[in-house]
Amino acid sequence: MTQLNAKKMLMSATAALPALVPAQAQQPERPNIMLIVVDDMGYSDLECFGGEVQSPNLNSLAENGIRFTQFFNSGRSCPSRAQLLTGRYAQTVGITGMGQSLTKDCVTIPEVLREAGYHTGMSGKWHLSLTQGIGNNTDQMAWLSHQNTFNNRPFAPIDTYPCNRGFDQHWGTIWGVTDHFDPFSLVHNEEPLFTDSIPSNFYYADYVADKAIDMMDEMTADGKPFFMYVAFQEPHWPVQAKPQDIEKYKGVYDDGWDVLRQRRYKKMIELGIVDPEETPEASNASGRAWENESNKAFQAANMEVHAAMVDCVDQNIGRIINELKRRNIYDNTLIIFCSDNGASSENYTIGDFDRHDRTRSGEKVVHNSPIPGSQLTYNYLHNGWAGAINAPFRYWKTTQFHGGTATPAIIHWPAGISKAKEGTINREPCHFLDIMPTCIELANATYPTTYHGNAIKPLCEESRSILPLLQGEGVWNGERVLFWEHEGGKAVRKGDWRLTALKGAGWQLFNLKNDYAETNNVAAEYPEKVRELKTLWNNWAKSVGLSISEDIEDTAKELIFYYDFNDNTDDASKHHYELTPSNEGFSYVEGVKGKGIELNGNAQYLDFNTSGIVETKNTQTTFCAWVYNERSDAPSSGNQDGGFYFRDQVILAQKDQAGTGRIYLYSRAETPVNGGDARFFYNNFLGAQQNHANYGSLVPGEWQHVAVVCNPVDLSVTYYINGVRDCTVPAPQFEACTGGFRIGGHKANKDYFQGKLDEVYFFKGILSADEIREVMAGTIDLKKYEDGNINPQPSEDWALNGKYFTIRNFSNNAPAYMKDTTGPNDYVLCGDEVDENTYWTFEKTDNKNCYYVKNATTARYIQGYTATTEQPVVLGEEKAEYHVTAPSAEDGRYGFAYTGNAPYDFSAGTIGLNLRGESNQAECWVQTFAAVNGTNHRSFWTLDEIDATTVGINSFKAKAPKKIFDLQGRQLNNTIHSGMYIVNGKKVIK
């Protein structure tokens, strides 16, 4: 369901509104546009999105507007704001990190709308200018706290200030972090404000609303429409709020974040924000249980202040709404409300760069004060609360998971949204990239190709106006493809599939159709979808200037060792690797399939001393064993980790001479230090971190079949318990190690296993779920895995790989051969003769029917392209992946579509390679064009395979093979029937 009428579920705003007065000027036909952005707000903070923070004014906008549950930002302030204001990915407009300036080859919304006759104004946080410190900490702290202006030193290059990027006026801050009671970098246009003192009752959210209201006088004086950007700093850390607002929330959060998350999730279901069938309840990604917190009062107090800050923002939005109503311009003002990212888990030190440690008067600020909220405190929300208030999602700000990138968006426009859509919920995917084209359409503006003497990059292909969702049927025509990246975190979404990764960790795949909360990583079940989306992301990343690491090759499947332990330690694989028991020995006992072994947890283990078999860093592996853990007691003392007593028991470790070793599988038992239930689970230690299975995956006192699949290609670890996938977890890059193995203990002579083992297998390569179940049942055919030649990719899916062809089309009823002329413009051209430059070969990629297309003589590749039609296609050194397939409607002809543009399957909307139809066959372009099956035959090509021995000789010159074609370019065996044919490139009439 895309839309849901939830008006009756919402509470009405209760704020009293002043009587309306006549408008100061006639309302323009084009709407005013007001963009309201908050900073670091939780997805479910607002009452209309499932929260308990009092927000009657935003509730009112939601009740009479549209709430969007799938509206996305970029996960952090700078990139989100860049994309919001430019309609381009942040990486392409200079925002490659934090504290950078927008480049001059892009335009902002106010720059475009001002040219269309709009007034433009901004109040609040900018954060799109280069921020540089003074150079030493003493002066930097004096500057941040207003104790020294250093001769009114600019806060950033002045030509990058908002007033020089399209805003007629700007009242607000240039930097991204500030004291809410005395903001650093506060300016009016280029002029610093409050350099000597600041009013005693100053609070930044109030000031932002004051200036938004004040600017309306000038903006409405001549009847022209206006664009206003209201960018609240709140509730960004430090969490500081006015005492009267904090008082409202005293005791509200004493139950803790676990109860809060459950309560919000339930309310979101009641409101229709989430459907539990589509959005299952996710766990708090912090992993912190409230019952284990040692200072609950401190944590609850931080959340009280956060709520007070959001409450204050809502109050000030109410003041702005009242002013719009007072001026009779409320109905034709489009209001877009959103947050720049999810709630923050950050907890930095203070007294460094942008984090002050004193007030203007010199009073020291307390970091993580037990009583937060005042100007003399510098506190954070911490990850326990961040993981709760971003419900129903996991994670938080800076990540590219939904907890970082999903915004609770509200759009309100009485004059432009039909009554039928009031109070509805829209579930179509939207992005900050869409705001620019929406504003352009509303304003009847024109996006420029040049601006102030600078060539301007076009809007990115993924951006689109959302007016069809506001005024049309409320659904998109076709699936969307969207990309994310920030400081190593990354994601791509295509339709209902989303591939995402934490910084330094592996890709995770989610089917949003039934897992919008991103709880169940299904990468192990859908490896082809992972490859497809990863290729899309890699191509996009290269197009925006990001560097990507080279993929590791998939590992062919091969059995390395198999020990059945039937009264011996013989290896049943072809290798016959020996095991050496420790001095303490071991015992044979009844296993699952005949005999097994028992280890007593006291220095009993077996060593596999052959090294050089597995290089952990780049080898995919699968380990399987029947495991019986005999220890069911909960640890109550000793080692501690993250507030838990723990006990580890190693089942399989790799040995080396440095570090902690690579532990493929171990069991862990944990008990909260402060009391609580124990939890038992399987674990893995690769990439220098724990990569654990689900809590409860280990059941002491029972035989369990356990398989762990370690994948350095996609940086993941997958667990199967009794033949069923337990979970797939992301991991960092695996460390290099070629050592042997130890069964039952750590290489450092600790953490010995107490229990039984049976049927122990170790494979190179990734076994499928079916294969793992065959191992568990003892029915797997081991002979298939002896030679290491089971390729993970079926060759029939890459039928063109390694072969050589001419690629032929037709023009003016004559054949036209694709060729590389090595000309100065690098165009792919076509000619009427076959020569050395008309031979092509195909190099397969990881994706089915996908290749890099290379000229066999020049070794240059056909490059990617944008989704613009009728543009020439060029050659170059970079590889670009093409989907090359012969649709049934094309009688054996092949289509070529660049996978960097979706769709590329020759369905509606596909842009493929096409012969420029109006050209003669000699030296005509290969261009982009709509390539839908059976609708444009010039978009499909005939591949004639040639003898590979004739390729690669630069002096080679050949005559065109004697072949016969009809006027559609289809090859014929003869000319039996009367008609016109093409024989060796010449028209022949029979």
mmCIF file of N, CA and C in Angstrom, residues 813-891:
data_model
loop_
_atom_site.group_PDB
_atom_site.id
_atom_site.type_symbol
_atom_site.label_atom_id
_atom_site.label_comp_id
_atom_site.label_asym_id
_atom_site.label_seq_id
_atom_site.Cartn_x
_atom_site.Cartn_y
_atom_site.Cartn_z
ATOM 1 N N ASN A 813 19.921 0.652 -44.896
ATOM 2 C CA ASN A 813 19.826 -0.691 -45.470
ATOM 3 C C ASN A 813 21.174 -1.322 -45.797
ATOM 4 N N ALA A 814 22.252 -0.822 -45.224
ATOM 5 C CA ALA A 814 23.574 -1.407 -45.425
ATOM 6 C C ALA A 814 24.154 -1.807 -44.080
ATOM 7 N N PRO A 815 24.985 -2.862 -44.055
ATOM 8 C CA PRO A 815 25.576 -3.252 -42.768
ATOM 9 C C PRO A 815 26.527 -2.183 -42.251
ATOM 10 N N ALA A 816 26.566 -2.066 -40.932
ATOM 11 C CA ALA A 816 27.453 -1.101 -40.278
ATOM 12 C C ALA A 816 28.129 -1.815 -39.120
ATOM 13 N N TYR A 817 29.465 -1.879 -39.154
ATOM 14 C CA TYR A 817 30.234 -2.619 -38.160
ATOM 15 C C TYR A 817 30.779 -1.664 -37.097
ATOM 16 N N MET A 818 30.534 -2.007 -35.846
ATOM 17 C CA MET A 818 31.056 -1.194 -34.741
ATOM 18 C C MET A 818 32.580 -1.263 -34.755
ATOM 19 N N LYS A 819 33.242 -0.098 -34.560
ATOM 20 C CA LYS A 819 34.700 -0.090 -34.661
ATOM 21 C C LYS A 819 35.297 0.968 -33.755
ATOM 22 N N ASP A 820 36.571 0.813 -33.468
ATOM 23 C CA ASP A 820 37.349 1.812 -32.735
ATOM 24 C C ASP A 820 38.278 2.481 -33.752
ATOM 25 N N THR A 821 37.993 3.743 -34.047
ATOM 26 C CA THR A 821 38.821 4.460 -35.027
ATOM 27 C C THR A 821 40.038 5.093 -34.389
ATOM 28 N N THR A 822 40.114 5.043 -33.034
ATOM 29 C CA THR A 822 41.185 5.703 -32.266
ATOM 30 C C THR A 822 41.287 7.180 -32.636
ATOM 31 N N GLY A 823 40.166 7.755 -32.980
ATOM 32 C CA GLY A 823 40.133 9.174 -33.347
ATOM 33 C C GLY A 823 40.235 10.079 -32.142
ATOM 34 N N PRO A 824 40.357 11.392 -32.381
ATOM 35 C CA PRO A 824 40.587 12.333 -31.274
ATOM 36 C C PRO A 824 39.415 12.469 -30.320
ATOM 37 N N ASN A 825 38.177 12.218 -30.795
ATOM 38 C CA ASN A 825 37.035 12.357 -29.892
ATOM 39 C C ASN A 825 36.666 11.051 -29.201
ATOM 40 N N ASP A 826 37.355 9.951 -29.511
ATOM 41 C CA ASP A 826 37.170 8.646 -28.859
ATOM 42 C C ASP A 826 35.785 8.060 -29.058
ATOM 43 N N TYR A 827 35.033 8.536 -30.059
ATOM 44 C CA TYR A 827 33.702 7.993 -30.285
ATOM 45 C C TYR A 827 33.789 6.539 -30.760
ATOM 46 N N VAL A 828 32.785 5.742 -30.385
ATOM 47 C CA VAL A 828 32.569 4.450 -31.027
ATOM 48 C C VAL A 828 31.828 4.741 -32.329
ATOM 49 N N LEU A 829 32.429 4.368 -33.466
ATOM 50 C CA LEU A 829 31.836 4.639 -34.772
ATOM 51 C C LEU A 829 31.466 3.331 -35.458
ATOM 52 N N CYS A 830 30.841 3.449 -36.598
ATOM 53 C CA CYS A 830 30.538 2.273 -37.404
ATOM 54 C C CYS A 830 31.016 2.505 -38.831
ATOM 55 N N GLY A 831 31.470 1.447 -39.474
ATOM 56 C CA GLY A 831 31.914 1.517 -40.859
ATOM 57 C C GLY A 831 31.368 0.364 -41.658
ATOM 58 N N ASP A 832 31.527 0.444 -42.991
ATOM 59 C CA ASP A 832 30.944 -0.568 -43.858
ATOM 60 C C ASP A 832 31.909 -1.691 -44.201
ATOM 61 N N GLU A 833 33.139 -1.637 -43.650
ATOM 62 C CA GLU A 833 34.119 -2.689 -43.898
ATOM 63 C C GLU A 833 34.531 -3.351 -42.590
ATOM 64 N N VAL A 834 34.911 -4.620 -42.715
ATOM 65 C CA VAL A 834 35.482 -5.331 -41.577
ATOM 66 C C VAL A 834 36.994 -5.165 -41.639
ATOM 67 N N ASP A 835 37.570 -4.670 -40.562
ATOM 68 C CA ASP A 835 39.021 -4.571 -40.487
ATOM 69 C C ASP A 835 39.453 -4.867 -39.065
ATOM 70 N N GLU A 836 40.731 -4.639 -38.781
ATOM 71 C CA GLU A 836 41.268 -5.018 -37.473
ATOM 72 C C GLU A 836 40.608 -4.284 -36.323
ATOM 73 N N ASN A 837 40.035 -3.119 -36.581
ATOM 74 C CA ASN A 837 39.411 -2.342 -35.507
ATOM 75 C C ASN A 837 37.936 -2.668 -35.323
ATOM 76 N N THR A 838 37.421 -3.651 -36.048
ATOM 77 C CA THR A 838 36.011 -4.032 -35.884
ATOM 78 C C THR A 838 35.861 -5.330 -35.094
ATOM 79 N N TYR A 839 36.963 -5.819 -34.493
ATOM 80 C CA TYR A 839 36.899 -7.054 -33.706
ATOM 81 C C TYR A 839 36.793 -6.717 -32.225
ATOM 82 N N TRP A 840 35.881 -7.420 -31.563
ATOM 83 C CA TRP A 840 35.587 -7.144 -30.152
ATOM 84 C C TRP A 840 35.594 -8.445 -29.370
ATOM 85 N N THR A 841 35.940 -8.316 -28.088
ATOM 86 C CA THR A 841 35.880 -9.464 -27.190
ATOM 87 C C THR A 841 35.152 -9.062 -25.918
ATOM 88 N N PHE A 842 34.715 -10.064 -25.168
ATOM 89 C CA PHE A 842 33.875 -9.842 -23.989
ATOM 90 C C PHE A 842 34.544 -10.464 -22.767
ATOM 91 N N GLU A 843 34.667 -9.656 -21.700
ATOM 92 C CA GLU A 843 35.229 -10.130 -20.428
ATOM 93 C C GLU A 843 34.112 -10.166 -19.397
ATOM 94 N N LYS A 844 33.816 -11.332 -18.873
ATOM 95 C CA LYS A 844 32.677 -11.451 -17.966
ATOM 96 C C LYS A 844 32.945 -10.730 -16.648
ATOM 97 N N THR A 845 31.876 -10.263 -16.037
ATOM 98 C CA THR A 845 31.930 -9.690 -14.696
ATOM 99 C C THR A 845 31.277 -10.676 -13.733
ATOM 100 N N ASP A 846 30.995 -10.235 -12.515
ATOM 101 C CA ASP A 846 30.358 -11.117 -11.539
ATOM 102 C C ASP A 846 28.871 -11.299 -11.806
ATOM 103 N N ASN A 847 28.287 -10.482 -12.656
ATOM 104 C CA ASN A 847 26.851 -10.488 -12.841
ATOM 105 C C ASN A 847 26.453 -11.231 -14.114
ATOM 106 N N LYS A 848 25.392 -11.984 -14.019
ATOM 107 C CA LYS A 848 24.923 -12.818 -15.118
ATOM 108 C C LYS A 848 24.707 -11.995 -16.385
ATOM 109 N N ASN A 849 25.256 -12.501 -17.522
ATOM 110 C CA ASN A 849 25.122 -11.851 -18.828
ATOM 111 C C ASN A 849 25.692 -10.438 -18.852
ATOM 112 N N CYS A 850 26.671 -10.181 -18.006
ATOM 113 C CA CYS A 850 27.294 -8.861 -17.960
ATOM 114 C C CYS A 850 28.781 -8.970 -18.293
ATOM 115 N N TYR A 851 29.290 -7.974 -19.038
ATOM 116 C CA TYR A 851 30.653 -8.041 -19.552
ATOM 117 C C TYR A 851 31.271 -6.645 -19.605
ATOM 118 N N TYR A 852 32.593 -6.639 -19.687
ATOM 119 C CA TYR A 852 33.328 -5.482 -20.159
ATOM 120 C C TYR A 852 33.564 -5.717 -21.649
ATOM 121 N N VAL A 853 33.202 -4.754 -22.488
ATOM 122 C CA VAL A 853 33.289 -4.926 -23.940
ATOM 123 C C VAL A 853 34.548 -4.216 -24.437
ATOM 124 N N LYS A 854 35.486 -5.000 -24.989
ATOM 125 C CA LYS A 854 36.812 -4.472 -25.328
ATOM 126 C C LYS A 854 37.102 -4.677 -26.808
ATOM 127 N N ASN A 855 37.697 -3.656 -27.424
ATOM 128 C CA ASN A 855 38.169 -3.822 -28.790
ATOM 129 C C ASN A 855 39.399 -4.725 -28.773
ATOM 130 N N ALA A 856 39.392 -5.766 -29.586
ATOM 131 C CA ALA A 856 40.447 -6.774 -29.530
ATOM 132 C C ALA A 856 41.790 -6.249 -30.020
ATOM 133 N N THR A 857 41.774 -5.192 -30.820
ATOM 134 C CA THR A 857 43.019 -4.665 -31.371
ATOM 135 C C THR A 857 43.581 -3.527 -30.537
ATOM 136 N N THR A 858 42.717 -2.579 -30.169
ATOM 137 C CA THR A 858 43.204 -1.397 -29.429
ATOM 138 C C THR A 858 43.189 -1.606 -27.928
ATOM 139 N N ALA A 859 42.480 -2.657 -27.465
ATOM 140 C CA ALA A 859 42.352 -2.971 -26.026
ATOM 141 C C ALA A 859 41.648 -1.862 -25.265
ATOM 142 N N ARG A 860 40.869 -1.037 -25.957
ATOM 143 C CA ARG A 860 40.088 -0.014 -25.280
ATOM 144 C C ARG A 860 38.668 -0.534 -25.040
ATOM 145 N N TYR A 861 38.073 -0.051 -23.941
ATOM 146 C CA TYR A 861 36.758 -0.522 -23.536
ATOM 147 C C TYR A 861 35.687 0.498 -23.904
ATOM 148 N N ILE A 862 34.499 -0.021 -24.225
ATOM 149 C CA ILE A 862 33.345 0.873 -24.373
ATOM 150 C C ILE A 862 33.001 1.419 -22.995
ATOM 151 N N GLN A 863 32.888 2.746 -22.904
ATOM 152 C CA GLN A 863 32.683 3.412 -21.621
ATOM 153 C C GLN A 863 31.204 3.505 -21.258
ATOM 154 N N GLY A 864 30.941 3.838 -20.028
ATOM 155 C CA GLY A 864 29.573 4.042 -19.570
ATOM 156 C C GLY A 864 29.013 5.356 -20.078
ATOM 157 N N TYR A 865 27.762 5.610 -19.748
ATOM 158 C CA TYR A 865 27.111 6.829 -20.218
ATOM 159 C C TYR A 865 26.016 7.205 -19.244
ATOM 160 N N THR A 866 25.506 8.424 -19.403
ATOM 161 C CA THR A 866 24.367 8.859 -18.604
ATOM 162 C C THR A 866 23.088 8.366 -19.253
ATOM 163 N N ALA A 867 21.976 8.606 -18.608
ATOM 164 C CA ALA A 867 20.696 8.138 -19.125
ATOM 165 C C ALA A 867 20.129 9.065 -20.193
ATOM 166 N N THR A 868 20.911 10.035 -20.658
ATOM 167 C CA THR A 868 20.456 10.943 -21.704
ATOM 168 C C THR A 868 20.514 10.229 -23.055
ATOM 169 N N THR A 869 19.466 10.352 -23.851
ATOM 170 C CA THR A 869 19.446 9.687 -25.147
ATOM 171 C C THR A 869 20.129 10.523 -26.211
ATOM 172 N N GLU A 870 20.476 9.812 -27.302
ATOM 173 C CA GLU A 870 21.062 10.423 -28.488
ATOM 174 C C GLU A 870 22.378 11.143 -28.186
ATOM 175 N N GLN A 871 23.172 10.542 -27.319
ATOM 176 C CA GLN A 871 24.493 11.055 -27.017
ATOM 177 C C GLN A 871 25.542 10.053 -27.498
ATOM 178 N N PRO A 872 26.676 10.528 -28.037
ATOM 179 C CA PRO A 872 27.699 9.599 -28.514
ATOM 180 C C PRO A 872 28.306 8.789 -27.374
ATOM 181 N N VAL A 873 28.696 7.557 -27.697
ATOM 182 C CA VAL A 873 29.335 6.660 -26.733
ATOM 183 C C VAL A 873 30.822 6.616 -27.074
ATOM 184 N N VAL A 874 31.670 6.625 -26.043
ATOM 185 C CA VAL A 874 33.104 6.740 -26.269
ATOM 186 C C VAL A 874 33.836 5.506 -25.760
ATOM 187 N N LEU A 875 35.119 5.440 -26.115
ATOM 188 C CA LEU A 875 36.013 4.372 -25.676
ATOM 189 C C LEU A 875 37.063 4.941 -24.747
ATOM 190 N N GLY A 876 37.612 4.088 -23.878
ATOM 191 C CA GLY A 876 38.648 4.528 -22.969
ATOM 192 C C GLY A 876 39.303 3.357 -22.265
ATOM 193 N N GLU A 877 40.167 3.682 -21.310
ATOM 194 C CA GLU A 877 40.930 2.651 -20.597
ATOM 195 C C GLU A 877 40.140 2.010 -19.470
ATOM 196 N N GLU A 878 39.156 2.746 -18.896
ATOM 197 C CA GLU A 878 38.395 2.225 -17.769
ATOM 198 C C GLU A 878 37.417 1.145 -18.220
ATOM 199 N N LYS A 879 37.199 0.163 -17.367
ATOM 200 C CA LYS A 879 36.220 -0.866 -17.656
ATOM 201 C C LYS A 879 34.832 -0.383 -17.240
ATOM 202 N N ALA A 880 33.842 -0.646 -18.073
ATOM 203 C CA ALA A 880 32.455 -0.302 -17.752
ATOM 204 C C ALA A 880 31.594 -1.530 -18.052
ATOM 205 N N GLU A 881 30.774 -1.904 -17.105
ATOM 206 C CA GLU A 881 30.009 -3.139 -17.229
ATOM 207 C C GLU A 881 28.755 -2.930 -18.086
ATOM 208 N N TYR A 882 28.541 -3.837 -19.045
ATOM 209 C CA TYR A 882 27.355 -3.821 -19.896
ATOM 210 C C TYR A 882 26.578 -5.128 -19.735
ATOM 211 N N HIS A 883 25.260 -4.985 -19.695
ATOM 212 C CA HIS A 883 24.377 -6.138 -19.774
ATOM 213 C C HIS A 883 24.172 -6.425 -21.257
ATOM 214 N N VAL A 884 24.593 -7.600 -21.713
ATOM 215 C CA VAL A 884 24.544 -7.950 -23.132
ATOM 216 C C VAL A 884 23.720 -9.222 -23.262
ATOM 217 N N THR A 885 22.562 -9.116 -23.875
ATOM 218 C CA THR A 885 21.687 -10.272 -23.978
ATOM 219 C C THR A 885 20.839 -10.159 -25.221
ATOM 220 N N ALA A 886 20.305 -11.282 -25.671
ATOM 221 C CA ALA A 886 19.497 -11.328 -26.889
ATOM 222 C C ALA A 886 18.040 -11.577 -26.516
ATOM 223 N N PRO A 887 17.228 -10.535 -26.400
ATOM 224 C CA PRO A 887 15.813 -10.738 -26.062
ATOM 225 C C PRO A 887 15.097 -11.534 -27.141
ATOM 226 N N SER A 888 14.096 -12.276 -26.730
ATOM 227 C CA SER A 888 13.388 -13.151 -27.679
ATOM 228 C C SER A 888 12.743 -12.370 -28.808
ATOM 229 N N ALA A 889 12.343 -11.136 -28.546
ATOM 230 C CA ALA A 889 11.677 -10.332 -29.568
ATOM 231 C C ALA A 889 12.621 -9.861 -30.656
ATOM 232 N N GLU A 890 13.930 -10.083 -30.490
ATOM 233 C CA GLU A 890 14.896 -9.513 -31.426
ATOM 234 C C GLU A 890 15.555 -10.545 -32.336
ATOM 235 N N ASP A 891 15.009 -11.765 -32.396
ATOM 236 C CA ASP A 891 15.476 -12.772 -33.359
ATOM 237 C C ASP A 891 16.984 -12.985 -33.296
#
